[in-house]
Amino acid sequence: MKKIIAVFISAMLFVLPITNAFAQGNPELIKEKARNLASEMVSKYGASGVQYAIMDHGNIVLTDSVGVKNKATNEPITKDTMFGIGSISKMYVSAATMMLVDAHKVDIDQPLTTYIKDFTMADERYKKITPRMLLNHSSGLYGAHLKNSMLFNDNDTKNHDELLLRLQSETLKSNPGEYSVYSNDGFQLLEILVERVSGLSYTEFLAKHISVPLGLNSTKTPLDQFDRQKLSKTYFPPLEGALPVENANVLGTGGLYSTAEELTMFAEVLTGNRTDILSAQSAKSMQSHEYRKGIWVSEETNSFNYGLGWDAVQLAPFSDYGITALSKGGDTVLYHSTLITIPEHHISMAVLSSGGSSILDSIFASNVLLELLKDKGIIKDIIPDKTFELPVKVEMPSDLLSYSGIYGSMGTTINVEIKNGEFDLPALEGFVPAQKYVYTGDGQFKSSDGSVTVSFDKQKNGKTYIKANIYLNFPGLGQMVMVTYEYQKLDANPLNTTVKKAWEQRNGKNYYALDEKISSIFYLAPSFITKKISVDHDGYASGTKIVNENKAVNAVEIPVMNGRDAFDLNFYTKDGSEHLTIDGQSYISEDAVKPILGGKSVYTIPSNGQATWFKIDKNSANKTMTVDFPASGGLAVYDENGVVVDFSTASHNNSVVLPQGGLIVLGGNAGDVFKINLN
């Protein structure tokens, strides 16, 4: 991860009176540890503000913060400042589903169609999907439909309303129950299940059955009425100033707002301590080792081992001490979070941040909780972070040469050539740089610093995976371990001349999103709105398997994380221009994008409401473009590298200097008129 240097601002610290449970040890030591780690996140890792809380035996024993709620005013974060909690929202819909189990209204091992009768797919296997498979990520669904899901100051429900319709034409990537791999759509379907069975909207259900009984005043969805000024501000370099309010309109999978204190209060439900809300039996069943039911890595020391809703039901490093810790992390575009609870010792900690990442939040929480466990005498000493020696290359058995070949992951295929006991891999997990791995014995290859061990694993489904055991070190924060399958070995897919030529013409071309609302946060994330097609090795394109001139389908079935968010590529021609559809989102070829005209011009959003894209050529580069448009419209401008230069929805600017080789996109409602002056 790139370390973003942030300005450190001293924060006002809010600490509740220490309860007896905490006062038995040295509370100042815990406070200092937490404050130091939070300060590292703000000063070195891109967070503008961090809020955290610990609950011990039903009492809030620490509530604190570092950084600011608002950079412009230096307004401090308080215990009541709200943050988006991202995928921790999955624990709420998981709990809601299990509450319906307690009420004998749902059986999680019955087909999902029992409760959502209009759920259908273009794959007969969908009839085998159960609510349990949604909860443990083993449904076989492709993964995520995120079109118009993350919007600024816009709580449009279309993503929720159209999900079942989109799924009707789609297939599964694996047999239901075969293995678990992270899936957002599963929790969107659980949201619909809760609504259908309860007769309430999901927002109403949460308020009535969770927030009111627990006394939660700051746990809300974008559809709730509440004071948005309570939300921590968010930021996105290079745009100046705070951004508008982020609405994650995928409520079941990532749409809630809350506070660290209220998350620890909700953890009481998840650990069976609020049986008036959720039975102890249901809470315990959510902690079952669901990941073991399907294909999985053999290592038990990991940050991922799915339960029902939970990311981990035996989180490392707590498992090294014989302690069971449960965890769930969450990331939207702008907010990040983690919740860790230790049921046997009745302790929970939540960390929320604006900026940063859930991985950093999790490392922070883990280290503070270990300090607390030591202070309470539950553990004797804290095990030092693992250190590594430089790899020593040894002679490789010749049979390992057979693992050379084509491997795929979501969005990419690579050619692995094992030669002289070495091979190269691209960057892993966004943190480990591309590098060479050398053979060190026992079927293992190691990174240059020894912190990553790579091996080849042939699983019971007959597929061969590249497995990575990764230790990530973040100076000043700590260490975490993850064991994942990174790539799956693929068979060659030879193409005939006609098909090969059709795809070669697309190689390296960009395709630009047309259906995303101009209020979408994804205009800050070009990887979502721009798709670059890479025609890879032996009949694969951008990680998909080419079928014919215009279609390629998902090629991999990878458990844990790297098989998530699968997609197919479908090309078609409309009005003489090539278009692409992915997960119901339409894109237009760069060949159809025209240069912006000089001087004064007028553009109108077409009747289908799709966005309009323009190139910035040498005739318009370095000129100032001023645009008059209605409140429902907006524009974004990118440089030649795809980096956002301005986004009017966030900046409220209507005038920008155009960068050479960049792009402009105009969006709004059908019929919106844009008056452009370029001089």
PDB file of C-alpha atoms in Angstrom, residues 486-595:
ATOM      1  CA  GLU A 486      -3.890 -16.433  -5.836  1.00  0.00           C
ATOM      2  CA  TYR A 487      -4.185 -18.106  -9.251  1.00  0.00           C
ATOM      3  CA  GLN A 488      -5.709 -21.186 -10.865  1.00  0.00           C
ATOM      4  CA  LYS A 489      -3.983 -23.176 -13.593  1.00  0.00           C
ATOM      5  CA  LEU A 490      -5.820 -23.024 -16.923  1.00  0.00           C
ATOM      6  CA  ASP A 491      -5.879 -25.172 -20.013  1.00  0.00           C
ATOM      7  CA  ALA A 492      -4.955 -23.655 -23.361  1.00  0.00           C
ATOM      8  CA  ASN A 493      -7.961 -22.344 -25.281  1.00  0.00           C
ATOM      9  CA  PRO A 494      -6.936 -22.315 -28.974  1.00  0.00           C
ATOM     10  CA  LEU A 495      -8.934 -19.951 -31.205  1.00  0.00           C
ATOM     11  CA  ASN A 496      -9.731 -20.148 -34.879  1.00  0.00           C
ATOM     12  CA  THR A 497      -8.456 -17.377 -37.132  1.00  0.00           C
ATOM     13  CA  THR A 498     -11.721 -15.410 -37.214  1.00  0.00           C
ATOM     14  CA  VAL A 499     -12.177 -15.344 -33.444  1.00  0.00           C
ATOM     15  CA  LYS A 500      -8.514 -14.600 -32.802  1.00  0.00           C
ATOM     16  CA  LYS A 501      -8.540 -11.629 -35.173  1.00  0.00           C
ATOM     17  CA  ALA A 502     -11.706 -10.174 -33.597  1.00  0.00           C
ATOM     18  CA  TRP A 503     -10.122 -10.182 -30.140  1.00  0.00           C
ATOM     19  CA  GLU A 504      -6.709  -8.982 -31.270  1.00  0.00           C
ATOM     20  CA  GLN A 505      -8.408  -5.807 -32.505  1.00  0.00           C
ATOM     21  CA  ARG A 506      -9.633  -5.156 -28.955  1.00  0.00           C
ATOM     22  CA  ASN A 507      -6.308  -5.761 -27.246  1.00  0.00           C
ATOM     23  CA  GLY A 508      -5.246  -2.743 -25.201  1.00  0.00           C
ATOM     24  CA  LYS A 509      -8.448  -0.787 -25.868  1.00  0.00           C
ATOM     25  CA  ASN A 510     -10.386   1.047 -23.192  1.00  0.00           C
ATOM     26  CA  TYR A 511     -14.150   0.911 -22.763  1.00  0.00           C
ATOM     27  CA  TYR A 512     -15.976   3.591 -20.771  1.00  0.00           C
ATOM     28  CA  ALA A 513     -19.041   3.183 -18.519  1.00  0.00           C
ATOM     29  CA  LEU A 514     -22.300   4.658 -19.777  1.00  0.00           C
ATOM     30  CA  ASP A 515     -24.888   3.758 -17.127  1.00  0.00           C
ATOM     31  CA  GLU A 516     -23.260   5.062 -13.956  1.00  0.00           C
ATOM     32  CA  LYS A 517     -25.055   8.060 -12.432  1.00  0.00           C
ATOM     33  CA  ILE A 518     -23.011  11.242 -12.248  1.00  0.00           C
ATOM     34  CA  SER A 519     -23.526  11.153  -8.461  1.00  0.00           C
ATOM     35  CA  SER A 520     -21.509   7.914  -8.324  1.00  0.00           C
ATOM     36  CA  ILE A 521     -18.392   7.770  -6.166  1.00  0.00           C
ATOM     37  CA  PHE A 522     -16.941   5.399  -8.744  1.00  0.00           C
ATOM     38  CA  TYR A 523     -16.046   8.382 -10.925  1.00  0.00           C
ATOM     39  CA  LEU A 524     -13.225   8.748  -8.402  1.00  0.00           C
ATOM     40  CA  ALA A 525     -12.210   5.122  -9.111  1.00  0.00           C
ATOM     41  CA  PRO A 526     -11.384   4.806 -12.822  1.00  0.00           C
ATOM     42  CA  SER A 527     -10.883   1.029 -12.547  1.00  0.00           C
ATOM     43  CA  PHE A 528     -14.674   0.702 -12.245  1.00  0.00           C
ATOM     44  CA  ILE A 529     -15.755   3.105 -14.954  1.00  0.00           C
ATOM     45  CA  THR A 530     -12.949   2.233 -17.387  1.00  0.00           C
ATOM     46  CA  LYS A 531     -12.257  -1.312 -18.553  1.00  0.00           C
ATOM     47  CA  LYS A 532      -9.075  -2.005 -20.483  1.00  0.00           C
ATOM     48  CA  ILE A 533      -9.189  -5.227 -22.464  1.00  0.00           C
ATOM     49  CA  SER A 534      -6.042  -7.323 -22.381  1.00  0.00           C
ATOM     50  CA  VAL A 535      -6.033 -10.290 -24.730  1.00  0.00           C
ATOM     51  CA  ASP A 536      -3.881 -12.655 -22.762  1.00  0.00           C
ATOM     52  CA  HIS A 537      -2.331 -16.036 -23.325  1.00  0.00           C
ATOM     53  CA  ASP A 538      -3.852 -18.892 -25.338  1.00  0.00           C
ATOM     54  CA  GLY A 539      -7.422 -17.703 -25.768  1.00  0.00           C
ATOM     55  CA  TYR A 540      -8.032 -15.591 -22.652  1.00  0.00           C
ATOM     56  CA  ALA A 541      -8.969 -11.925 -22.326  1.00  0.00           C
ATOM     57  CA  SER A 542      -8.769  -9.960 -19.085  1.00  0.00           C
ATOM     58  CA  GLY A 543      -8.905 -13.237 -17.194  1.00  0.00           C
ATOM     59  CA  THR A 544     -11.952 -14.593 -19.041  1.00  0.00           C
ATOM     60  CA  LYS A 545     -12.103 -17.515 -21.473  1.00  0.00           C
ATOM     61  CA  ILE A 546     -12.911 -16.499 -25.043  1.00  0.00           C
ATOM     62  CA  VAL A 547     -15.931 -18.368 -26.457  1.00  0.00           C
ATOM     63  CA  ASN A 548     -16.538 -16.663 -29.792  1.00  0.00           C
ATOM     64  CA  GLU A 549     -15.941 -13.346 -31.575  1.00  0.00           C
ATOM     65  CA  ASN A 550     -18.025 -11.381 -29.074  1.00  0.00           C
ATOM     66  CA  LYS A 551     -18.185 -13.362 -25.837  1.00  0.00           C
ATOM     67  CA  ALA A 552     -15.796 -14.468 -23.090  1.00  0.00           C
ATOM     68  CA  VAL A 553     -16.828 -16.115 -19.819  1.00  0.00           C
ATOM     69  CA  ASN A 554     -15.415 -16.432 -16.327  1.00  0.00           C
ATOM     70  CA  ALA A 555     -12.581 -18.950 -16.319  1.00  0.00           C
ATOM     71  CA  VAL A 556     -11.642 -19.488 -12.673  1.00  0.00           C
ATOM     72  CA  GLU A 557     -13.039 -21.015  -9.497  1.00  0.00           C
ATOM     73  CA  ILE A 558     -10.777 -19.775  -6.701  1.00  0.00           C
ATOM     74  CA  PRO A 559     -11.759 -20.122  -3.019  1.00  0.00           C
ATOM     75  CA  VAL A 560     -11.151 -17.584  -0.214  1.00  0.00           C
ATOM     76  CA  MET A 561     -10.883 -14.099  -1.829  1.00  0.00           C
ATOM     77  CA  ASN A 562      -9.315 -14.037  -5.290  1.00  0.00           C
ATOM     78  CA  GLY A 563     -12.218 -15.738  -7.043  1.00  0.00           C
ATOM     79  CA  ARG A 564     -14.632 -12.985  -5.996  1.00  0.00           C
ATOM     80  CA  ASP A 565     -16.432 -10.601  -8.352  1.00  0.00           C
ATOM     81  CA  ALA A 566     -16.355 -12.773 -11.459  1.00  0.00           C
ATOM     82  CA  PHE A 567     -17.596 -11.396 -14.773  1.00  0.00           C
ATOM     83  CA  ASP A 568     -18.235 -12.225 -18.415  1.00  0.00           C
ATOM     84  CA  LEU A 569     -17.450  -9.986 -21.413  1.00  0.00           C
ATOM     85  CA  ASN A 570     -20.179  -9.477 -23.994  1.00  0.00           C
ATOM     86  CA  PHE A 571     -19.522  -7.228 -27.011  1.00  0.00           C
ATOM     87  CA  TYR A 572     -22.128  -5.863 -29.398  1.00  0.00           C
ATOM     88  CA  THR A 573     -22.457  -3.115 -31.993  1.00  0.00           C
ATOM     89  CA  LYS A 574     -24.894  -0.227 -31.585  1.00  0.00           C
ATOM     90  CA  ASP A 575     -25.179   2.780 -33.899  1.00  0.00           C
ATOM     91  CA  GLY A 576     -21.969   1.693 -35.588  1.00  0.00           C
ATOM     92  CA  SER A 577     -19.940   1.665 -32.343  1.00  0.00           C
ATOM     93  CA  GLU A 578     -18.727  -1.296 -30.338  1.00  0.00           C
ATOM     94  CA  HIS A 579     -20.150  -1.638 -26.844  1.00  0.00           C
ATOM     95  CA  LEU A 580     -19.387  -3.968 -23.958  1.00  0.00           C
ATOM     96  CA  THR A 581     -21.580  -5.237 -21.119  1.00  0.00           C
ATOM     97  CA  ILE A 582     -20.234  -6.485 -17.782  1.00  0.00           C
ATOM     98  CA  ASP A 583     -22.600  -7.400 -14.930  1.00  0.00           C
ATOM     99  CA  GLY A 584     -25.374  -5.383 -16.565  1.00  0.00           C
ATOM    100  CA  GLN A 585     -23.187  -2.279 -16.956  1.00  0.00           C
ATOM    101  CA  SER A 586     -22.745  -0.893 -20.488  1.00  0.00           C
ATOM    102  CA  TYR A 587     -19.427   0.478 -21.782  1.00  0.00           C
ATOM    103  CA  ILE A 588     -18.503   2.146 -25.091  1.00  0.00           C
ATOM    104  CA  SER A 589     -15.265   1.635 -27.020  1.00  0.00           C
ATOM    105  CA  GLU A 590     -12.636   4.354 -27.017  1.00  0.00           C
ATOM    106  CA  ASP A 591     -12.892   4.280 -30.830  1.00  0.00           C
ATOM    107  CA  ALA A 592     -16.350   5.863 -30.558  1.00  0.00           C
ATOM    108  CA  VAL A 593     -15.250   8.700 -28.259  1.00  0.00           C
ATOM    109  CA  LYS A 594     -14.909  12.021 -30.122  1.00  0.00           C
ATOM    110  CA  PRO A 595     -12.792  15.068 -29.226  1.00  0.00           C
TER     111      PRO A 595
END
